[in-house]
Short mmCIF file of C-alpha atoms in Angstrom, two decimals:
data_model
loop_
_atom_site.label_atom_id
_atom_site.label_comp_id
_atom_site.label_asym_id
_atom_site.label_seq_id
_atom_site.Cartn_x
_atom_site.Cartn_y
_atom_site.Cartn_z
CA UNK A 22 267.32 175.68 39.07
CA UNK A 23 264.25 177.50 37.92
CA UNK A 24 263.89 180.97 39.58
CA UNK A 25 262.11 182.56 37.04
CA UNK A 26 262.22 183.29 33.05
CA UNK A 27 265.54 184.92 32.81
CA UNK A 28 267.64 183.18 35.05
CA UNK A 29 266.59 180.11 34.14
CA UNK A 30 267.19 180.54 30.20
CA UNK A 31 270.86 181.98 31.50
CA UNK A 32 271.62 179.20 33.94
CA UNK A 33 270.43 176.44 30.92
CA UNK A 34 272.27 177.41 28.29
CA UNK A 35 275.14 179.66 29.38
CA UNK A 36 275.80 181.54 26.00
CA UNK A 37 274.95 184.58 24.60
CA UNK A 38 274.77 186.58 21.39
CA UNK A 39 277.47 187.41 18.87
CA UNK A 40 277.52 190.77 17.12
CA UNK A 41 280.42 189.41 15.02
CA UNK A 42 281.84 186.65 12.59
CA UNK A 43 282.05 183.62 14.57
CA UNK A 44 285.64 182.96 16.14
CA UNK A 45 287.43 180.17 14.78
CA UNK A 46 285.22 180.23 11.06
CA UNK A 47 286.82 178.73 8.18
CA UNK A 48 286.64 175.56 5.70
CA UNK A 49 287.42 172.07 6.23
CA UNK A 50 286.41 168.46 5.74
CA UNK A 51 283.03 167.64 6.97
CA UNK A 52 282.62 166.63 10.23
CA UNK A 53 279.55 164.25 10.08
CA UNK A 54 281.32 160.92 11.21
CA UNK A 55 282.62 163.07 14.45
CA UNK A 56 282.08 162.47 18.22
CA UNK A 57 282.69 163.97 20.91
CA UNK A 58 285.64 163.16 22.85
CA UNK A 59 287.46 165.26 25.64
CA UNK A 60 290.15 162.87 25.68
CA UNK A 61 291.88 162.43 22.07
CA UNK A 62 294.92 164.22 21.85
CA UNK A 63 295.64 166.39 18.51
CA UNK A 64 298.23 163.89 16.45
CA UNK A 65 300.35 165.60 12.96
CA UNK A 66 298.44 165.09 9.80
CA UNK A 67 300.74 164.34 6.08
CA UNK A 68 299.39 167.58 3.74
CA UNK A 69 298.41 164.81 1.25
CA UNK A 70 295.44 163.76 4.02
CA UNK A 71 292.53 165.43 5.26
CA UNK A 72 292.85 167.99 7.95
CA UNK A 73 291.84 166.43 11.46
CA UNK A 74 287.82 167.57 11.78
CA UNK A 75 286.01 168.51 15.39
CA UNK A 76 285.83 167.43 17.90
CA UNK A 77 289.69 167.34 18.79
CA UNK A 78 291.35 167.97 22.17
CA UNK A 79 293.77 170.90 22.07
CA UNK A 80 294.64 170.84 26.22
CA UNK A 81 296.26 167.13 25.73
CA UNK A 82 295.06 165.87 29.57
CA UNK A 83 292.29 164.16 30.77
CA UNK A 84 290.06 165.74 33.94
CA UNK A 85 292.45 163.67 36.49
CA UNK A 86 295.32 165.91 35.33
CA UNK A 87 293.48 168.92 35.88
CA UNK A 88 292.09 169.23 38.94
CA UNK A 89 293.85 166.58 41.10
CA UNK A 90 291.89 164.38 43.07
CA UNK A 91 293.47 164.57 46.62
CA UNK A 92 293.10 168.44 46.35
CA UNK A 93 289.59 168.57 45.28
CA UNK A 94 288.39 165.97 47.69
CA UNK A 95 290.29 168.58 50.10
CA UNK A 96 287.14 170.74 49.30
CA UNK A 97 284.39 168.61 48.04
CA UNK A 98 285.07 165.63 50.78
CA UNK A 99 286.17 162.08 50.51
CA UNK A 100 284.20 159.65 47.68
CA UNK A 101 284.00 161.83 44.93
CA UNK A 102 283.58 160.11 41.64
CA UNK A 103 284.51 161.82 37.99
CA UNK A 104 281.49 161.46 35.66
CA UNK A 105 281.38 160.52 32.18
CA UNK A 106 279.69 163.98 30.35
CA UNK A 107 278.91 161.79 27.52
CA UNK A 108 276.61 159.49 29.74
CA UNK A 109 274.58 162.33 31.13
CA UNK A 110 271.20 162.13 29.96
CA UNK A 111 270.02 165.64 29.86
CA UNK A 112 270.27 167.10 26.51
CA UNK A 113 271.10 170.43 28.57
CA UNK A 114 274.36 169.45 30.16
CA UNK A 115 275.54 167.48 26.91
CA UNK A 116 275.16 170.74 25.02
CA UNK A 117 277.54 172.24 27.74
CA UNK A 118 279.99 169.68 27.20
CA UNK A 119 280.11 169.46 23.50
CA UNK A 120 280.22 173.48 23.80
CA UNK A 121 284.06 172.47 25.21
CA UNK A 122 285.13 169.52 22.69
CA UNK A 123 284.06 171.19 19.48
CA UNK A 124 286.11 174.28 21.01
CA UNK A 125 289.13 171.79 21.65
CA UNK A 126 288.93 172.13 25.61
CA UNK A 127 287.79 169.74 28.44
CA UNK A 128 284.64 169.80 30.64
CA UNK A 129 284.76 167.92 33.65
CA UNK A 130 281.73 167.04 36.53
CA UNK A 131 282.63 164.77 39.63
CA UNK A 132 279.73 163.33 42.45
CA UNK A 133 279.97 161.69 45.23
CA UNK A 134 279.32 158.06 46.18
CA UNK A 135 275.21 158.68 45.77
CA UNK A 136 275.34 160.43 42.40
CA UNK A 137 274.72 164.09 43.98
CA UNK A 138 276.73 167.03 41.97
CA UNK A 139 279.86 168.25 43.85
CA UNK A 140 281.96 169.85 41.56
CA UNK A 141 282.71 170.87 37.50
CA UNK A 142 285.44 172.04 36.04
CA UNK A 143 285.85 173.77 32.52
CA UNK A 144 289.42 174.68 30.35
CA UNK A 145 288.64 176.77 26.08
CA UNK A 146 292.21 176.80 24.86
CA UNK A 147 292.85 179.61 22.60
CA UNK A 148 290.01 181.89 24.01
CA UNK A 149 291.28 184.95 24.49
CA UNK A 150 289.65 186.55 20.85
CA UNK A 151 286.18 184.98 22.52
CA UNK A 152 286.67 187.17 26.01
CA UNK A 153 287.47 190.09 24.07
CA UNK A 154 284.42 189.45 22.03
CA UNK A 155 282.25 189.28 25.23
CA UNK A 156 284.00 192.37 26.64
CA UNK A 157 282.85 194.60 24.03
CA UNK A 158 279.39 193.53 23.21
CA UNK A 159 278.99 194.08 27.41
CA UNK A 160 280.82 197.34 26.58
CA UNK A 161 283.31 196.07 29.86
CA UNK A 162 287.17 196.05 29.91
CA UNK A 163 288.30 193.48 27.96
CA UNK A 164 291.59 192.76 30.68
CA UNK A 165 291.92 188.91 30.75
CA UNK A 166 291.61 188.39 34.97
CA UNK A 167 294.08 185.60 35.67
CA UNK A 168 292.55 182.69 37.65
CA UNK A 169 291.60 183.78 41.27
CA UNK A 170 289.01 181.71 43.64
CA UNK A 171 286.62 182.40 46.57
CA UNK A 172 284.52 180.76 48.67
CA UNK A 173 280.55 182.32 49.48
CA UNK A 174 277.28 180.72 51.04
CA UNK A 175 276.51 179.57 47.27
CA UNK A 176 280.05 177.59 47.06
CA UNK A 177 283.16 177.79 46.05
CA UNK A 178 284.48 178.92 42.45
CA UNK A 179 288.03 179.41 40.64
CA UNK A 180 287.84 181.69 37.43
CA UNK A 181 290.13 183.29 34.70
CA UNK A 182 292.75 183.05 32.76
CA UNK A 183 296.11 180.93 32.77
CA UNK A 184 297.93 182.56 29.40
CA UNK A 185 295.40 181.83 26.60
CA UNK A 186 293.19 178.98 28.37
CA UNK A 187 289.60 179.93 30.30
CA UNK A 188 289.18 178.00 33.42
CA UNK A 189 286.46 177.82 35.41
CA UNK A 190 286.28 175.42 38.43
CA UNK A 191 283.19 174.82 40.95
CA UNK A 192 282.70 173.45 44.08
CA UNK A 193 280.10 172.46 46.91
CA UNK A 194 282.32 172.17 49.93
CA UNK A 195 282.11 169.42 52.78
CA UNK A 196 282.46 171.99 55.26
CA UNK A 197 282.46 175.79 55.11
CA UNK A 198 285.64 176.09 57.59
CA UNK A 199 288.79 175.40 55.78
CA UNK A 200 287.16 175.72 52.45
CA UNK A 201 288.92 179.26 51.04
CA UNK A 202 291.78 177.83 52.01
CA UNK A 203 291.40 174.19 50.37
CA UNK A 204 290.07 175.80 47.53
CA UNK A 205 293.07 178.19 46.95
CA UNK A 206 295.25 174.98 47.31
CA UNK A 207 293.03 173.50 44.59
CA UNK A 208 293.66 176.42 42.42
CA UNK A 209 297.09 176.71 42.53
CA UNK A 210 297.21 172.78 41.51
CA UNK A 211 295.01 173.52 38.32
CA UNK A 212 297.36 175.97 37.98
CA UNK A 213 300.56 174.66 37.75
CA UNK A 214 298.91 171.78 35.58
CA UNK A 215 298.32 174.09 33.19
CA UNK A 216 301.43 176.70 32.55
CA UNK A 217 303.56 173.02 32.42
CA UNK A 218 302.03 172.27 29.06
CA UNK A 219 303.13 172.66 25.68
CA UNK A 220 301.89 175.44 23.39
CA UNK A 221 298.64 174.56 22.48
CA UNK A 222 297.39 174.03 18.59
CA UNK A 223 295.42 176.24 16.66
CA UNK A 224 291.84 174.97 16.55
CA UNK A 225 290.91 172.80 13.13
CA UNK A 226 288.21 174.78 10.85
CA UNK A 227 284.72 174.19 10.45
CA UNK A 228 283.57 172.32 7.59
CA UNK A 229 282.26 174.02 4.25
CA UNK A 230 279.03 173.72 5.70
CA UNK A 231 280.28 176.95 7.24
CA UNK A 232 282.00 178.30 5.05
CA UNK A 233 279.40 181.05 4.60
CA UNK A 234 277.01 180.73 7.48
CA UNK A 235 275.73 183.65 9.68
CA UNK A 236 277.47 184.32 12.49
CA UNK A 237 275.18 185.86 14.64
CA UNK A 238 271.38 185.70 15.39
CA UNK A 239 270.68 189.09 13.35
CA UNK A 240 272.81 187.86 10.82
CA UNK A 241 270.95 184.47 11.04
CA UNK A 242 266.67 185.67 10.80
CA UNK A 243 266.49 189.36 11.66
CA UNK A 244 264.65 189.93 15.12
CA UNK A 245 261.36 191.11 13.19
CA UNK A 246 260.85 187.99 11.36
CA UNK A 247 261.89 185.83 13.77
CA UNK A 248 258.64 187.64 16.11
CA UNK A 249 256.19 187.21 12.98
CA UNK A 250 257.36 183.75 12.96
CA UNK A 251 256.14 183.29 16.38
CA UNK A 252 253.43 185.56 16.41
CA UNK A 253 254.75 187.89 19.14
CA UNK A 254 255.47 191.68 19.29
CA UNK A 255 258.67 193.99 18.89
CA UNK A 256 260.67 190.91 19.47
CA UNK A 257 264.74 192.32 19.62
CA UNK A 258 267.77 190.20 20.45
CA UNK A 259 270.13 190.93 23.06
CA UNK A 260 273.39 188.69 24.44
CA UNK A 261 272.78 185.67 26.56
CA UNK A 262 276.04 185.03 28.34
CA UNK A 263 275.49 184.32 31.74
CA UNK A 264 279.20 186.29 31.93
CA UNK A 265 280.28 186.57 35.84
CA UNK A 266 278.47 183.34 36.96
CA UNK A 267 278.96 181.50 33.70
CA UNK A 268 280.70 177.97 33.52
CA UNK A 269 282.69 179.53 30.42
CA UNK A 270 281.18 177.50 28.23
CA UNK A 271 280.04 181.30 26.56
CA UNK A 272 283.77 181.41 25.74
CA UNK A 273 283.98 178.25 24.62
CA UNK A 274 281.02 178.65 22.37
CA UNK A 275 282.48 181.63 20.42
CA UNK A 276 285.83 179.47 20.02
CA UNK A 277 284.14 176.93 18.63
CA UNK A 278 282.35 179.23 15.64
CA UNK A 279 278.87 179.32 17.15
CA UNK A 280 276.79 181.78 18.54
CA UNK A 281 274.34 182.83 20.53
CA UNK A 282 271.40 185.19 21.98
CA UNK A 283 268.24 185.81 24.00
CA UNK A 284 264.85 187.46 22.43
CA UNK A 285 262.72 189.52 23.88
CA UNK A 286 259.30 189.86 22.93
CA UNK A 287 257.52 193.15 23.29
CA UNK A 288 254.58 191.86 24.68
CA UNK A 289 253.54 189.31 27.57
CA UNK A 290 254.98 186.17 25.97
CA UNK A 291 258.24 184.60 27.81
CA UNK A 292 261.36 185.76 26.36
CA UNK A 293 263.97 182.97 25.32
CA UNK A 294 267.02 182.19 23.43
CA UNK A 295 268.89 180.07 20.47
CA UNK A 296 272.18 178.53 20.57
CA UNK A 297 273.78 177.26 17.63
CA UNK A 298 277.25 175.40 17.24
CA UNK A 299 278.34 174.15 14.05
CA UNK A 300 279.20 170.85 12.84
CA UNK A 301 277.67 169.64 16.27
CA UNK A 302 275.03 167.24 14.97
CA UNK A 303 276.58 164.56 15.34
CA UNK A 304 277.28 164.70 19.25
CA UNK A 305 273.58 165.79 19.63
CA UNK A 306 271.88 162.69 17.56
CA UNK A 307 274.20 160.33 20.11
CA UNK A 308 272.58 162.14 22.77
CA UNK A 309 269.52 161.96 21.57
CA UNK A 310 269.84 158.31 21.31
CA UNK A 311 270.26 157.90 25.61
CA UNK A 312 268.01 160.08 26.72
CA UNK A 313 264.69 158.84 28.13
CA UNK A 314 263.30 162.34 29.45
CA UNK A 315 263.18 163.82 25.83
CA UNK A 316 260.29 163.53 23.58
CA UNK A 317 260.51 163.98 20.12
CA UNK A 318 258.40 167.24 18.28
CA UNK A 319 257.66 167.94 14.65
CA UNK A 320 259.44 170.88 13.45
CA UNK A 321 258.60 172.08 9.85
CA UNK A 322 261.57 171.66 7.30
CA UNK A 323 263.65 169.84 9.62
CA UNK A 324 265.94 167.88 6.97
CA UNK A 325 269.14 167.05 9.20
CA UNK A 326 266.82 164.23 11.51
CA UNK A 327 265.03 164.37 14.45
CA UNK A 328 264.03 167.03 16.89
CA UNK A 329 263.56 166.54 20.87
CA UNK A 330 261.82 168.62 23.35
CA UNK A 331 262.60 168.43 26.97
CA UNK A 332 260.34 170.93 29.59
CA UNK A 333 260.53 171.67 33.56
CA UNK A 334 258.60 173.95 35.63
CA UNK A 335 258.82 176.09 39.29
CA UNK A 336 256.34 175.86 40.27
CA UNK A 337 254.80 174.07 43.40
CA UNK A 338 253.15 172.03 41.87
CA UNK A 339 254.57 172.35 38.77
CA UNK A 340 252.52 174.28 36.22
CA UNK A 341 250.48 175.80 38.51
CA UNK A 342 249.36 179.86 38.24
CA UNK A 343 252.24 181.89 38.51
CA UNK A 344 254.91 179.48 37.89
CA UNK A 345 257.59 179.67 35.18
CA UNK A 346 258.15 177.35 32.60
CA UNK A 347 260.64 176.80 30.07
CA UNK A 348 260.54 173.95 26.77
CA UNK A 349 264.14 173.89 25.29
CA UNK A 350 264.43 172.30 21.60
CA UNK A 351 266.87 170.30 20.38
CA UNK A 352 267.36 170.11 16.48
CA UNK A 353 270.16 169.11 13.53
CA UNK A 354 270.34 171.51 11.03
CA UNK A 355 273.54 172.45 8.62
CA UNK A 356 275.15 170.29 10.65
CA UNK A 357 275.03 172.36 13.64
CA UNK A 358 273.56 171.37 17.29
CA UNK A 359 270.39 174.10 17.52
CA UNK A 360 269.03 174.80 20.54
CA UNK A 361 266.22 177.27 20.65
CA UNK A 362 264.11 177.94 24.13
CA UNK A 363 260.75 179.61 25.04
CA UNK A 364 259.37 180.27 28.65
CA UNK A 365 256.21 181.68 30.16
CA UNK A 366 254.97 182.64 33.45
CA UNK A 367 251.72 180.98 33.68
CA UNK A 368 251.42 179.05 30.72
CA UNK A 369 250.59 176.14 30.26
CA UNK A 370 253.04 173.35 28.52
CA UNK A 371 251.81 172.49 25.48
CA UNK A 372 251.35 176.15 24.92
CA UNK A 373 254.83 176.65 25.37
CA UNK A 374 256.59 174.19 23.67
CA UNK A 375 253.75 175.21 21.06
CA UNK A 376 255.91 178.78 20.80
CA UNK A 377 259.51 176.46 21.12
CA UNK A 378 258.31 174.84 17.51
CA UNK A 379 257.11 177.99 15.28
CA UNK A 380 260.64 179.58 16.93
CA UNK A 381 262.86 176.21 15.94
CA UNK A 382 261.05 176.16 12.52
CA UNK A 383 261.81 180.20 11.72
CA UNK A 384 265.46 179.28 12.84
CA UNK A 385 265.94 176.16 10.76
CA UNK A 386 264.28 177.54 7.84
CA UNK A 387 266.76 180.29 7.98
CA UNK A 388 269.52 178.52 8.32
CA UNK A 389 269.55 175.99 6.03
#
């Protein structure tokens, strides 16, 4: 995965920055006794009760609706296996997935009989306002593409729209021949799944937490103080979605209120970037709970509980000269799941996740 400081901050977290008010913002009951669940279904509320909090499933189906099996074992091959998202026991891919169920969609991963990765899919309900965000911070046409697929040496994909829903569907086919055509078929299923369903809900509100929280990492620490913090140059902030190649969990980032960006630093440290995504904490703490690889790291005026650390390198071996390196932070704070990364070409770890801390610690201290 690691092919050098940029890509590998894009391919990790998928997200980017956001110039504007978080979609989906607003005031609600406090979400702390949430989890994540891409399979509730939204249910009517009395007025006299509180509003439903995050996570809540706005698409209504489960990943065996979506992508039906026989078609993507058409692609993929026979064998393949759904996987549980909430088992996974990197804190990377959990973020991904609770990306999708604080947004109200569905994220979906399937391996075959050994465990190996063969395919994802990914549905944001009500994203449109989030692509049209995208579009203009990339200064691109904001036309919503309806889904279309394609094969390549890399794999096959299926991305777009299907009336206000983002889809994006990967695959690593069995065997190149046939595969353009099984993975059309495929597409047209997901499809057809999708126009058949019922108008989809609007998207509960965050919590007061959020009421008035920053929506956007200028809005959050200025760029300046965020590189004194850190002790680096001329840091600036830029947007971090991945965009063409990303698994649309950028869009379903933005739908869920939270935003993104990278830093870059002026001078030779690795650039980075921070994620945020409200009311989250409690999905993050589960998965903080199952996974072994993490390690846990002090980070000054941390109040929320516990922050992990979790670190991988490409070089051959790793952390040797030259190689790349990246530490990626996991933290609770307001409520939110923060992610903040640093990388380096060269450095060493501790060094690294050194830089990760005095960035987390700016972050937190600015947002709560």
């Amino acid at each position: 995965m690691l092919v050098g400081g940029l890509a590998v901050v894009a391919v990790l977290l998928l997200a980017g920055c956001s110039s504007a008010q978080p979609v989906g913002a607003g005031t609600a009951a406090p979400t702390d006794d949430a989890t994540p669940s891409a399979s509730a279904t939204p249910t009517a509320t009395p007025s006299d009760t509180p509003e439903r909090a995050r996570p809540v499933s706005l698409v209504g189906i489960g990943c065996e609706e979506l992508v039906p099996l026989a078609e993507l074992e058409n692609v993929v091959g026979d064998g393949t296996v759904l996987v549980d998202p909430t088992g996974e026991q990197a804190n990377a891919w959990s973020a991904t997935h609770a990306s999708f169920a604080y947004a109200g969609g569905l994220y979906c991963r399937w391996s075959d009989s050994m465990g190996q990765y063969r395919a994802m899919a990914s549905v944001t309900p009500n994203a449109t306002a989030a692509a049209e965000q995208i579009a203009a911070e990339f200064e691109t046409d904001p036309a919503l593409e309806e889904l279309s697929s394609w094969c390549s040496i890399d794999g096959c994909r299926a991305t777009g729209f299907v009336g206000d829903f983002h889809v994006t569907i990967a695959a690593v086919p069995e065997q190149p021949d046939g595969a353009d055509s099984a993975m059309t078929q495929l597409r047209k299923a997901t499809y057809g799944v999708l126009v058949a369903l019922p108008p989809v809900a609007a998207l509960p509100p965050l919590s007061a937490l959020w009421g008035d929280a920053p929506g956007s990492c200028a809005e959050l620490l200025p760029a300046e103080q965020l590189g004194i913090a850190a002790n680096v140059d001329s840091l600036t902030y830029s947007p971090g979605y991945a965009y063409e190649d990303s698994s649309g969990s950028d869009h379903a980032l933005l739908t869920a209120g939270g935003f993104a960006c990278r830093y870059w630093p002026g001078d030779s440290s690795g650039n980075g970037s921070i994620r945020v995504l409200p009311d989250a904490a409690p999905a993050l703490q589960q998965v903080q709970a199952v996974a072994p690889e993490s390690e846990s790291v002090v980070i000054d005026g941390v109040p929320d509980g516990a922050a992990t650390v979790e670190c991988s390198s490409n070089g051959e071996p790793a952390w040797s000269a030259g190689s790349t390196g990246v530490c990626t932070v996991h933290v609770p704070a307001r409520g939110a799941w923060v992610t903040v990364v640093a990388s380096g070409t060269g450095d060493v770890r501790v060094a690294i996740i050194e830089r990760a801390q005095l960035l987390t610690a700016a972050v937190v201290a600015a947002l709560v």
